[in-house]
Tab-separated table of C-alpha atoms in Angstrom:
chain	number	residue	atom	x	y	z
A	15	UNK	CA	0.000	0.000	0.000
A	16	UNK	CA	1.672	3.662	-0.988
A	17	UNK	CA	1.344	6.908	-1.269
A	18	UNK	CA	-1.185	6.145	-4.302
A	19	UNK	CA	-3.985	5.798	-2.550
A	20	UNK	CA	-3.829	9.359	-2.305
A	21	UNK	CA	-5.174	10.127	-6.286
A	22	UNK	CA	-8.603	10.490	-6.786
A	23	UNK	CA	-9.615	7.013	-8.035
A	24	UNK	CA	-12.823	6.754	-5.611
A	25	UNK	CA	-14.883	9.443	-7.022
A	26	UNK	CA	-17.264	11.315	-4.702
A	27	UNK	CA	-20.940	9.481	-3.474
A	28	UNK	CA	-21.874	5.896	-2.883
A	29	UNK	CA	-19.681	4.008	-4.778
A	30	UNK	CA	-21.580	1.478	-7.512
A	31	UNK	CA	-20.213	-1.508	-9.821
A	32	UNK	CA	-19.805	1.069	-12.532
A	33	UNK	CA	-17.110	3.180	-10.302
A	34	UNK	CA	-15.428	-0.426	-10.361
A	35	UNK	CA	-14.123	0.145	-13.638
A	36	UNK	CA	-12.238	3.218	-12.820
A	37	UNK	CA	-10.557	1.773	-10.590
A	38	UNK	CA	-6.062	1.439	-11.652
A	39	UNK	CA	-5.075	-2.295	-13.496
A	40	UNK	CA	-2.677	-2.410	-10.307
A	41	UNK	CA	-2.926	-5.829	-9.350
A	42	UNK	CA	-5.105	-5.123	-6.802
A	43	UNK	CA	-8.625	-7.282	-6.349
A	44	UNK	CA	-11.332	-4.360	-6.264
A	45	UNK	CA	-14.644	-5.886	-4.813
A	46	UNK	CA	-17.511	-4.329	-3.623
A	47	UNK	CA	-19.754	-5.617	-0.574
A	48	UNK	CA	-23.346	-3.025	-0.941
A	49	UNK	CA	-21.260	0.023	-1.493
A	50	UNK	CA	-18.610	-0.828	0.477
A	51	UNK	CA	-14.935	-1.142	-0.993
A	52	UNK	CA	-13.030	-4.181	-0.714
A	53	UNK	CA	-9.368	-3.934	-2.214
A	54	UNK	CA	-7.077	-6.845	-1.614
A	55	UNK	CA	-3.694	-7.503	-2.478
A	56	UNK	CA	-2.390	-9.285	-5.002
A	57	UNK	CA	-1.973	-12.973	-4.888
A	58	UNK	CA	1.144	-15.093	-4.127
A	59	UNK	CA	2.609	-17.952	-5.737
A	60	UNK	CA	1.078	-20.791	-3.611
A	61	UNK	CA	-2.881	-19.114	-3.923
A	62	UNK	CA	-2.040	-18.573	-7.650
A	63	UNK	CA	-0.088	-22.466	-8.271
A	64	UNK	CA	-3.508	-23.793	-6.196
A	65	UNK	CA	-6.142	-22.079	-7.407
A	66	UNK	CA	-4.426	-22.992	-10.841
A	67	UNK	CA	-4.095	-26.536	-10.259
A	68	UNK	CA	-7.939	-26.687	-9.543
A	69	UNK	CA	-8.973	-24.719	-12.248
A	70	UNK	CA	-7.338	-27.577	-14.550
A	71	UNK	CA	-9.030	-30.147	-12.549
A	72	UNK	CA	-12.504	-28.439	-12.944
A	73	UNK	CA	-11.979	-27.897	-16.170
A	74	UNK	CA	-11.325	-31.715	-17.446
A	75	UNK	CA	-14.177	-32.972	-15.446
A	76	UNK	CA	-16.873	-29.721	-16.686
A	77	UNK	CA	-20.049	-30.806	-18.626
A	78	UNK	CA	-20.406	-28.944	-21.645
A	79	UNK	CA	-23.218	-26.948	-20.939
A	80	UNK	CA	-21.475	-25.033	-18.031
A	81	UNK	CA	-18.407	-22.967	-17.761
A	82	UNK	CA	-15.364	-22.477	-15.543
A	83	UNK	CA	-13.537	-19.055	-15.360
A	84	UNK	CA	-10.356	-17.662	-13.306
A	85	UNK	CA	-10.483	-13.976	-11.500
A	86	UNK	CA	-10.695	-11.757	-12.356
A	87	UNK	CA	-14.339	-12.018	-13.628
A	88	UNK	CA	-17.372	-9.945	-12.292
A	89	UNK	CA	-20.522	-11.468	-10.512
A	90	UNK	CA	-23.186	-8.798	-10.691
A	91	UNK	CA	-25.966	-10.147	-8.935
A	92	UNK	CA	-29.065	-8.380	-9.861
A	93	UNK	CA	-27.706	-7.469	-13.115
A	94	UNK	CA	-29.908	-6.488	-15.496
A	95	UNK	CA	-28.805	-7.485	-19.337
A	96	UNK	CA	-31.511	-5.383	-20.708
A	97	UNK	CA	-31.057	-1.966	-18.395
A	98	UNK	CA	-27.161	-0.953	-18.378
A	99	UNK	CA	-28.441	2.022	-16.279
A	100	UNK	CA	-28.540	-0.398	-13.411
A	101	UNK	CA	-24.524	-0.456	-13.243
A	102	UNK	CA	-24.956	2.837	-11.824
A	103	UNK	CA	-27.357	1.526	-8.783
A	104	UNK	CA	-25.936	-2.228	-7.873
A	105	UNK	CA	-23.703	-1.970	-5.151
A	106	UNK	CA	-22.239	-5.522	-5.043
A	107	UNK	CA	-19.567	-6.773	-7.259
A	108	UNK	CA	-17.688	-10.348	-5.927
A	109	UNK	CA	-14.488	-11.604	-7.865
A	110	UNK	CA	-14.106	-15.267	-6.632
A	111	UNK	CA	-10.879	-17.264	-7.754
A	112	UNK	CA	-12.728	-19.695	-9.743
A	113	UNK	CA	-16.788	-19.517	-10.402
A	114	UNK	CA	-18.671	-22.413	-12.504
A	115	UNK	CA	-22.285	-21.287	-13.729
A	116	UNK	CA	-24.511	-22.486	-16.770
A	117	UNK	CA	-22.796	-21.354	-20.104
A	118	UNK	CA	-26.123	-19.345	-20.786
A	119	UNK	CA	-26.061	-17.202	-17.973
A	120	UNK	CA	-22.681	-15.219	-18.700
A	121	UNK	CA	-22.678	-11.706	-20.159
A	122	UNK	CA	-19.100	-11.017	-22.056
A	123	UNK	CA	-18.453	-9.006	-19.025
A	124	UNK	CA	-20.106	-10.116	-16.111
A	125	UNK	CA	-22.263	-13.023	-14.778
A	126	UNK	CA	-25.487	-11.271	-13.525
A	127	UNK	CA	-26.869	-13.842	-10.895
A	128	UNK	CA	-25.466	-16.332	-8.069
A	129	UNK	CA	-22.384	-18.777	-9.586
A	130	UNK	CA	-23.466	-22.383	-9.350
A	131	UNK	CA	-19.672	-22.821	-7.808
A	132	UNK	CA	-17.469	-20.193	-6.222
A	133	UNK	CA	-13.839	-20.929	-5.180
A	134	UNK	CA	-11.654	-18.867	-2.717
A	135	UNK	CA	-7.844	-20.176	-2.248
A	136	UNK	CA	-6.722	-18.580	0.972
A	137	UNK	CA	-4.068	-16.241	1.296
A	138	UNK	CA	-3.211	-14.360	4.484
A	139	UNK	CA	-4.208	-11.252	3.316
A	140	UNK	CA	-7.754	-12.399	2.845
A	141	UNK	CA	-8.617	-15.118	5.411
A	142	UNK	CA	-10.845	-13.916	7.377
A	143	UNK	CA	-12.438	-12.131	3.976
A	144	UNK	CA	-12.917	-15.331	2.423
A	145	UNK	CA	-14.051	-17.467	5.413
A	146	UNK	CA	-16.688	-15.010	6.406
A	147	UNK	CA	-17.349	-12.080	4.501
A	148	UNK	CA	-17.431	-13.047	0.915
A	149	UNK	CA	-18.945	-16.518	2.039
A	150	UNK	CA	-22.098	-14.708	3.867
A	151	UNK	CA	-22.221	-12.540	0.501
A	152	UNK	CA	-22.220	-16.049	-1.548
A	153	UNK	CA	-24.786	-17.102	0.629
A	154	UNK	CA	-26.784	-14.370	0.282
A	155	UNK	CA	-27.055	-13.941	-3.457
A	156	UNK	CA	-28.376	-17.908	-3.353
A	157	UNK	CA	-25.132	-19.944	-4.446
A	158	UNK	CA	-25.556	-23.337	-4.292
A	159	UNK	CA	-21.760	-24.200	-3.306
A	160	UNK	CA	-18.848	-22.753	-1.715
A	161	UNK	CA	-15.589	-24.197	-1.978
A	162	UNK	CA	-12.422	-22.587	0.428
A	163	UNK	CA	-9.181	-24.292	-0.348
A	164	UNK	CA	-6.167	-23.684	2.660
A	165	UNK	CA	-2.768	-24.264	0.831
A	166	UNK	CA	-1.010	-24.447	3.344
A	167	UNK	CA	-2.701	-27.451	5.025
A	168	UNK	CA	-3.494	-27.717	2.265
A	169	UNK	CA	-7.197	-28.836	2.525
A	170	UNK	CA	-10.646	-28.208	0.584
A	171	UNK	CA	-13.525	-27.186	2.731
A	172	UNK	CA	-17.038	-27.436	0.926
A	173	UNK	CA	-20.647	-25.684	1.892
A	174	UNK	CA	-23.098	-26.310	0.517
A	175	UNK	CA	-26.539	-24.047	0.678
A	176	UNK	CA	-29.439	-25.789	2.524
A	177	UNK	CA	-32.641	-23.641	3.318
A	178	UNK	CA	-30.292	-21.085	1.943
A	179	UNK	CA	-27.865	-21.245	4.770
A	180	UNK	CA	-24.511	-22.616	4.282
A	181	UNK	CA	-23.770	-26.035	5.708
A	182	UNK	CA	-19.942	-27.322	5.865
A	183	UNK	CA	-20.951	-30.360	3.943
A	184	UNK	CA	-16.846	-32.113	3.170
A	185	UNK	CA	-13.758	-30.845	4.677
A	186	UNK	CA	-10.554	-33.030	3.240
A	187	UNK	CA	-6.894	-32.703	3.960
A	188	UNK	CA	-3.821	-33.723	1.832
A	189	UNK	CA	-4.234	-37.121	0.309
A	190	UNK	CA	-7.768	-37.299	1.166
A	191	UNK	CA	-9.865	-37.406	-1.756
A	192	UNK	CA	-13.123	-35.086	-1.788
A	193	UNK	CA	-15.499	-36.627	-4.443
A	194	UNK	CA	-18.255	-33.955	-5.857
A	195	UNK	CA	-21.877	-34.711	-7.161
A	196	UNK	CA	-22.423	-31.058	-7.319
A	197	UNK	CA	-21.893	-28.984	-9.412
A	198	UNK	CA	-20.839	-31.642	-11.182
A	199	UNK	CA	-18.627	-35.173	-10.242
A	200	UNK	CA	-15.249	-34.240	-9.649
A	201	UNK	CA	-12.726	-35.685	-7.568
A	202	UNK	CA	-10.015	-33.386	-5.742
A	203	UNK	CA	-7.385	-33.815	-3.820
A	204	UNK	CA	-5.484	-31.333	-1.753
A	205	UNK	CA	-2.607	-32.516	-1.720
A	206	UNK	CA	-2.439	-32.043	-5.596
A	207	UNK	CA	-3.202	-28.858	-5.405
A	208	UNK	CA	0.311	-27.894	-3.836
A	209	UNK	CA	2.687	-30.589	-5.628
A	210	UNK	CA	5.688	-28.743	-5.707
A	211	UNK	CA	6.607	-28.512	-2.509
A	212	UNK	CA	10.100	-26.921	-2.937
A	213	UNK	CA	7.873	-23.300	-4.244
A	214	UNK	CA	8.765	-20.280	-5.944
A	215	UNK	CA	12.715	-18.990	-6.166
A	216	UNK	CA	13.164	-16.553	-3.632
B	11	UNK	CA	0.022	0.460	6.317
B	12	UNK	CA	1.499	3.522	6.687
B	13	UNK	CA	0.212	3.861	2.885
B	14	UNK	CA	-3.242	4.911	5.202
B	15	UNK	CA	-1.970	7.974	6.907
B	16	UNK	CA	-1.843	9.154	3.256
B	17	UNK	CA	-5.074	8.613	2.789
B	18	UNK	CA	-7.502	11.579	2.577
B	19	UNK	CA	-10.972	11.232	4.064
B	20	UNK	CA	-12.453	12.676	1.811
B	21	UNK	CA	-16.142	12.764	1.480
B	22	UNK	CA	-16.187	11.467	4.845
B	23	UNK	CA	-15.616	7.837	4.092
B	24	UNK	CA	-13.693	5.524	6.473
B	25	UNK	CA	-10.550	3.593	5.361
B	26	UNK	CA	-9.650	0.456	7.322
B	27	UNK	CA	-6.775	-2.052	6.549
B	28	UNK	CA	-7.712	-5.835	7.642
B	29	UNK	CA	-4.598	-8.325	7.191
B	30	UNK	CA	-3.343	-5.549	4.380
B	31	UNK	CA	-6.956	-6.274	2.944
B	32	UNK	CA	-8.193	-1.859	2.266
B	33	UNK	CA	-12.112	-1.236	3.309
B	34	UNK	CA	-13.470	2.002	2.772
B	35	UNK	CA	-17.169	2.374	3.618
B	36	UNK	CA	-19.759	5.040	2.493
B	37	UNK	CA	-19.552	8.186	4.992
B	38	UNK	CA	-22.391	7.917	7.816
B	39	UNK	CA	-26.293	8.133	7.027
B	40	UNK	CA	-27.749	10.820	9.501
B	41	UNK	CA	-29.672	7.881	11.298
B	42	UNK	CA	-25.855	6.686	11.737
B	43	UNK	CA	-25.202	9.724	13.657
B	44	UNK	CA	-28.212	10.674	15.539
B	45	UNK	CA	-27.984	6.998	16.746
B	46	UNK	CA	-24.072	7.158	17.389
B	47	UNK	CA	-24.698	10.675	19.282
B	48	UNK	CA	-27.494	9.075	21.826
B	49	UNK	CA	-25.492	5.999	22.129
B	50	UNK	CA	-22.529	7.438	23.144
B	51	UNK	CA	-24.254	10.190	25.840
B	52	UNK	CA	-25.663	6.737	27.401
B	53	UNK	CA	-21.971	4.917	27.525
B	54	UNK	CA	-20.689	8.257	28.946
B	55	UNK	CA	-23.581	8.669	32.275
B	56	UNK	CA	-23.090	4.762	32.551
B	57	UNK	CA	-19.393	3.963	32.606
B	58	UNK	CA	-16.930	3.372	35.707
B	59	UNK	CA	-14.894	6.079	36.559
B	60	UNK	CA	-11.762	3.833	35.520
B	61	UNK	CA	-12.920	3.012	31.958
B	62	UNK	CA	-13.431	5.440	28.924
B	63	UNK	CA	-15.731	5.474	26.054
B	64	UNK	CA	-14.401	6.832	22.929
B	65	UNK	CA	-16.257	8.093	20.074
B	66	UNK	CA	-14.809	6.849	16.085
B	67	UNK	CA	-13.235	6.564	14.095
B	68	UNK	CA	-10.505	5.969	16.572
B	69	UNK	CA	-7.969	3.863	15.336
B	70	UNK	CA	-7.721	0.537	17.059
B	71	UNK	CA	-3.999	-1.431	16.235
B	72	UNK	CA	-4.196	-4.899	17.776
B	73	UNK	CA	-0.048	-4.292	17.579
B	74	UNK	CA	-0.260	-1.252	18.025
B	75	UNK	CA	3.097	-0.471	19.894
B	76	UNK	CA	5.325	-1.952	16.880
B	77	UNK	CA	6.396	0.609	13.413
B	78	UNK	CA	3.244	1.975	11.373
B	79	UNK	CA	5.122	0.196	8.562
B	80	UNK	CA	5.062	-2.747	9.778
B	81	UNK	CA	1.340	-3.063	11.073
B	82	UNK	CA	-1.266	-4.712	8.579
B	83	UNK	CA	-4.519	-4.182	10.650
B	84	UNK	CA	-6.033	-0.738	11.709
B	85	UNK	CA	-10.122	-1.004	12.484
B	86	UNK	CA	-11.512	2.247	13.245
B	87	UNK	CA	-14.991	1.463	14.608
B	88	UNK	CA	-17.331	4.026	15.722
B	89	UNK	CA	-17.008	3.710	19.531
B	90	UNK	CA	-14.776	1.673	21.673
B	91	UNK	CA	-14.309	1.789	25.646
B	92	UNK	CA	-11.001	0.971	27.255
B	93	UNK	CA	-9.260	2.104	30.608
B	94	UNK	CA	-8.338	5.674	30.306
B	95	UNK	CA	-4.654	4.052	30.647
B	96	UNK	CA	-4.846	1.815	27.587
B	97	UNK	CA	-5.147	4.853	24.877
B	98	UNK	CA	-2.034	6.104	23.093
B	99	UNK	CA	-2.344	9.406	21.673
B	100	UNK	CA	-3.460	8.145	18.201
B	101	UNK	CA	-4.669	4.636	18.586
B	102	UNK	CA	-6.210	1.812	21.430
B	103	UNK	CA	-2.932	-0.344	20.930
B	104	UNK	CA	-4.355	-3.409	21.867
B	105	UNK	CA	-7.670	-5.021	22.166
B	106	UNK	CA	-10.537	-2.216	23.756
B	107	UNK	CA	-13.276	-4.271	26.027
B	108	UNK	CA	-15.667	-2.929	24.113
B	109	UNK	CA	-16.360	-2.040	20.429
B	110	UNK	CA	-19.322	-0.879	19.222
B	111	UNK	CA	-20.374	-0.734	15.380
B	112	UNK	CA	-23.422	1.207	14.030
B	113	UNK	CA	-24.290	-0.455	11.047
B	114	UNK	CA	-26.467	0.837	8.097
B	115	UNK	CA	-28.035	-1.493	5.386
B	116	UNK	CA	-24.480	-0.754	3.367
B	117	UNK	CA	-22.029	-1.702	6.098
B	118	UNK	CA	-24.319	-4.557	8.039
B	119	UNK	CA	-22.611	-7.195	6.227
B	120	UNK	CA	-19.198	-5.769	6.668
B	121	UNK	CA	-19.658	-5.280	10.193
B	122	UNK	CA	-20.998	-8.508	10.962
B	123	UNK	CA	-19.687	-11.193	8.664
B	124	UNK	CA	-15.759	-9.554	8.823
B	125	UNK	CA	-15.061	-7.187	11.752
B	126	UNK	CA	-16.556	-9.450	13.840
B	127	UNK	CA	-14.548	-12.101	13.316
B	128	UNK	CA	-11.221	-9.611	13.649
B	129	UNK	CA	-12.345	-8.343	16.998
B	130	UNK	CA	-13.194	-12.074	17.726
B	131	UNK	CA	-8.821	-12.568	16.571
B	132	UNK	CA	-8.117	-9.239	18.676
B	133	UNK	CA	-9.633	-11.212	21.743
B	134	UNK	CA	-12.466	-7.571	22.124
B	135	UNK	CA	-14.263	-9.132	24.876
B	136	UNK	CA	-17.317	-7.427	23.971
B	137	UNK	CA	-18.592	-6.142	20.429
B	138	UNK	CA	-21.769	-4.468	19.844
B	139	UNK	CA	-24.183	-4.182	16.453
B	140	UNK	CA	-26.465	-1.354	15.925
B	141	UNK	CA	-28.538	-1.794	13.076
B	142	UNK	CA	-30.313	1.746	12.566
B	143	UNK	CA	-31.490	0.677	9.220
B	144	UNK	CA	-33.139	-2.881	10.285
B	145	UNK	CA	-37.013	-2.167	10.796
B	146	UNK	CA	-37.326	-2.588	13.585
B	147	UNK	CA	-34.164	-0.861	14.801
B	148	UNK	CA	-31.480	-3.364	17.066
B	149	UNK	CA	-29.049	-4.189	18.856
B	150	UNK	CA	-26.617	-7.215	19.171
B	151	UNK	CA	-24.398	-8.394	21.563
B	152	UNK	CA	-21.459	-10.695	21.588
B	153	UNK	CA	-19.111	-11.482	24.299
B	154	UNK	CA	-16.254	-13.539	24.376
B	155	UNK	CA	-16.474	-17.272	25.679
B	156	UNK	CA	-12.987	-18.214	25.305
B	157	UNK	CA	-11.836	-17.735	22.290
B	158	UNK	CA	-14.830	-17.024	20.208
B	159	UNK	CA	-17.760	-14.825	20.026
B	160	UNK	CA	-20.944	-15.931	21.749
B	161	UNK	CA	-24.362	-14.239	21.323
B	162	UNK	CA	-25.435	-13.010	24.905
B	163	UNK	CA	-28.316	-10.538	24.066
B	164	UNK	CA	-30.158	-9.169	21.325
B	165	UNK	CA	-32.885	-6.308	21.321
B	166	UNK	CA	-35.319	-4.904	18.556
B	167	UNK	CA	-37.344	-1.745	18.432
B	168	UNK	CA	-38.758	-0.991	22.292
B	169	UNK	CA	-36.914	-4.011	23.682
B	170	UNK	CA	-34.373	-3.477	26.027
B	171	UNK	CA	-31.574	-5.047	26.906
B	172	UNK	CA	-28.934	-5.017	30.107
B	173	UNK	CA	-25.241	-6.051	29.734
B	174	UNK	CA	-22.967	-6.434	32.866
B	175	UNK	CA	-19.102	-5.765	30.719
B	176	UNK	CA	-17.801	-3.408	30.555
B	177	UNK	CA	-20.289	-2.041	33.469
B	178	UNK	CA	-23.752	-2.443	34.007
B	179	UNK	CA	-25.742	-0.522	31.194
B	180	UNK	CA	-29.497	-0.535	29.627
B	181	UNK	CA	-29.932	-0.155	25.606
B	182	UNK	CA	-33.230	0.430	24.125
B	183	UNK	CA	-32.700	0.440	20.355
B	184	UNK	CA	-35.924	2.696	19.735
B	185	UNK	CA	-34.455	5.555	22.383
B	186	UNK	CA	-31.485	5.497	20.311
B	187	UNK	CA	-32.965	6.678	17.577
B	188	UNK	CA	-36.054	8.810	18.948
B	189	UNK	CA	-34.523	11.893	18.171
């Protein structure tokens, strides 16, 4: 964080998704939470080799009427394809790691409604972010599944909305294998989602 | 973090920095003040003569006694009582027994499904919600049962509610905001 923050990229008012795209390409994650700002760091090597790995994984096993995608992508919830007006009112823009919705519901630039799947890799920077905040958000837009992977256990932890409240349905560590039904059958394991275990040059 | 001293507040808004992550919330509705105002005349008549309630946004530092560079966490919530011993000129370096969040419909989720859980970290023993926005207007309290945050008492509209930390104290949601 510098001395940056100090230009005028928030413009004055309640802040909207449409004041999202002002925002500086600075490797920063710029989310919004009902007006509030959300700007996290960007991602080490370990979040970025994980959330990777499992993008590959969801990818092989996807059905072809459905569609994985990598942040950063926009869900809009509430988004309106037929009234781009409405950018200027929504006040909640998530940027999960990995989301998996139906093919047909993307927009070239957003998806407009609750993923069927949305993935956060930890980091420390946005732990608590991920395990609460943007969960409760997932939860209340109506997404059916929430996936948190820990890389440094490494382990996948899996809710899964019942009565729209999220219920820790799996939680596997290392070798243990997590097999999905939903959104579609997948099997991960943790420990493959960290292989190299020597990491990044320093 | 010393990126946020550079920060202007401009337009009123309220920068935070959680784990490095940056928050900056709308500036306060006028039901956020009016609220805040009544809240904290109450704190003030019912507090010890050892312990201080502070109006925000004072920052709180959980390490708050190591280089500005070096922290990653400043929360600057809209009231927070301590002993008048624990404050440092510019921040409660440490965890305050009590922090209190007014929350409108914008910041309810913030306040409750993230700062929560950091106060919860911080070991706060006691952190309030006011909703002035929920219809009926109320108020939630959690208090620390070990390590985590337990919910001890909750009050809408013309309930009322008595806490014993950090002293003995009535809330009334709807005389909070009967102005």
């Amino acid at each position: 964080m510098t001395a940056s923050f100090e230009t005028a990229w928030i413009p004055p008012g309640p802040l909207t998704v449409a004041d999202l795209e002002g925002m500086p390409e600075d490797g920063h994650r710029y989310e919004l939470l009902d007006g509030v700002l959300v700007v996290s760091p960007g991602a080490r090597w370990s979040h970025q080799f994980a959330a990777g790995e499992l993008f590959v994984t969801l990818k092989q096993a996807c059905p072809a009427h459905l569609d994985v995608l990598f942040a950063p992508f926009s869900v809009r919830p509430g988004a309106d394809p037929s009234s781009p007006v409405l950018q200027t009112e929504l006040q909640t823009e998530l940027q999960p790691d990995l989301l998996v919705a139906e093919h047909g519901q993307f927009r070239d630039t957003e998806l407009p409604s609750a993923p069927l799947l949305a993935v956060e890799v930890l980091s420390p920077s946005t732990r608590l972010v991920d395990l609460h905040l943007k969960k409760a958000a997932c939860e209340r837009m109506g997404t059916p599944h929430y996936w948190v992977v820990d890389a440094d256990v490494p382990s996948l932890t899996v809710f899964t909305l019942v009565d729209g409240v999220f219920r820790r349905a799996a939680h596997v560590e290392r070798r243990e294998v997590y097999s999905a039904d939903e959104p579609f059958p997948v099997r991960v394991r943790p420990a493959d989602l960290v292989t190299r275990e020597s990491g990044p040059r320093p | 973090m010393a990126g946020l001293h550079a920060v202007p507040e401009t337009g009123g808004r309220r920068y935070e920095v959680l784990d490095g992550v940056l928050l900056v919330s709308p500036a306060p509705t006028l039901a956020h003040q009016r609220a805040l105002l009544e809240l904290m005349l109450h704190l003030d008549r019912a507090a010890t003569a050892d312990l201080e309630p502070l109006l925000g946004p004072f920052a709180v530092r959980p390490d708050g006694l190591r280089p500005l560079a070096e922290l990653t966490t400043e929360l600057r919530p809209d009231a927070v009582v301590a002993p008048r011993s624990a404050y440092a000129d510019d921040c409660v370096p440490g965890p305050p027994l009590l922090v209190v969040e007014v929350c409108t419909a914008e910041t309810r989720l913030v306040d409750e499904q993230l700062k929560r859980f950091a106060y919860e970290r911080m070991a706060v023993p006691s952190f309030w919600l006011l909703d002035v926005d929920a219809d009926p207007p109320e108020v939630i309290v959690y208090e620390l049962d070990g390590a985590s945050y337990r919910l001890t008492a909750t009050a809408r509209g013309h309930e009322v509610l008595t806490v014993a930390r950090p002293f003995p104290i009535t809330i009334c949601p709807a005389d909070l905001l009967s102005r």
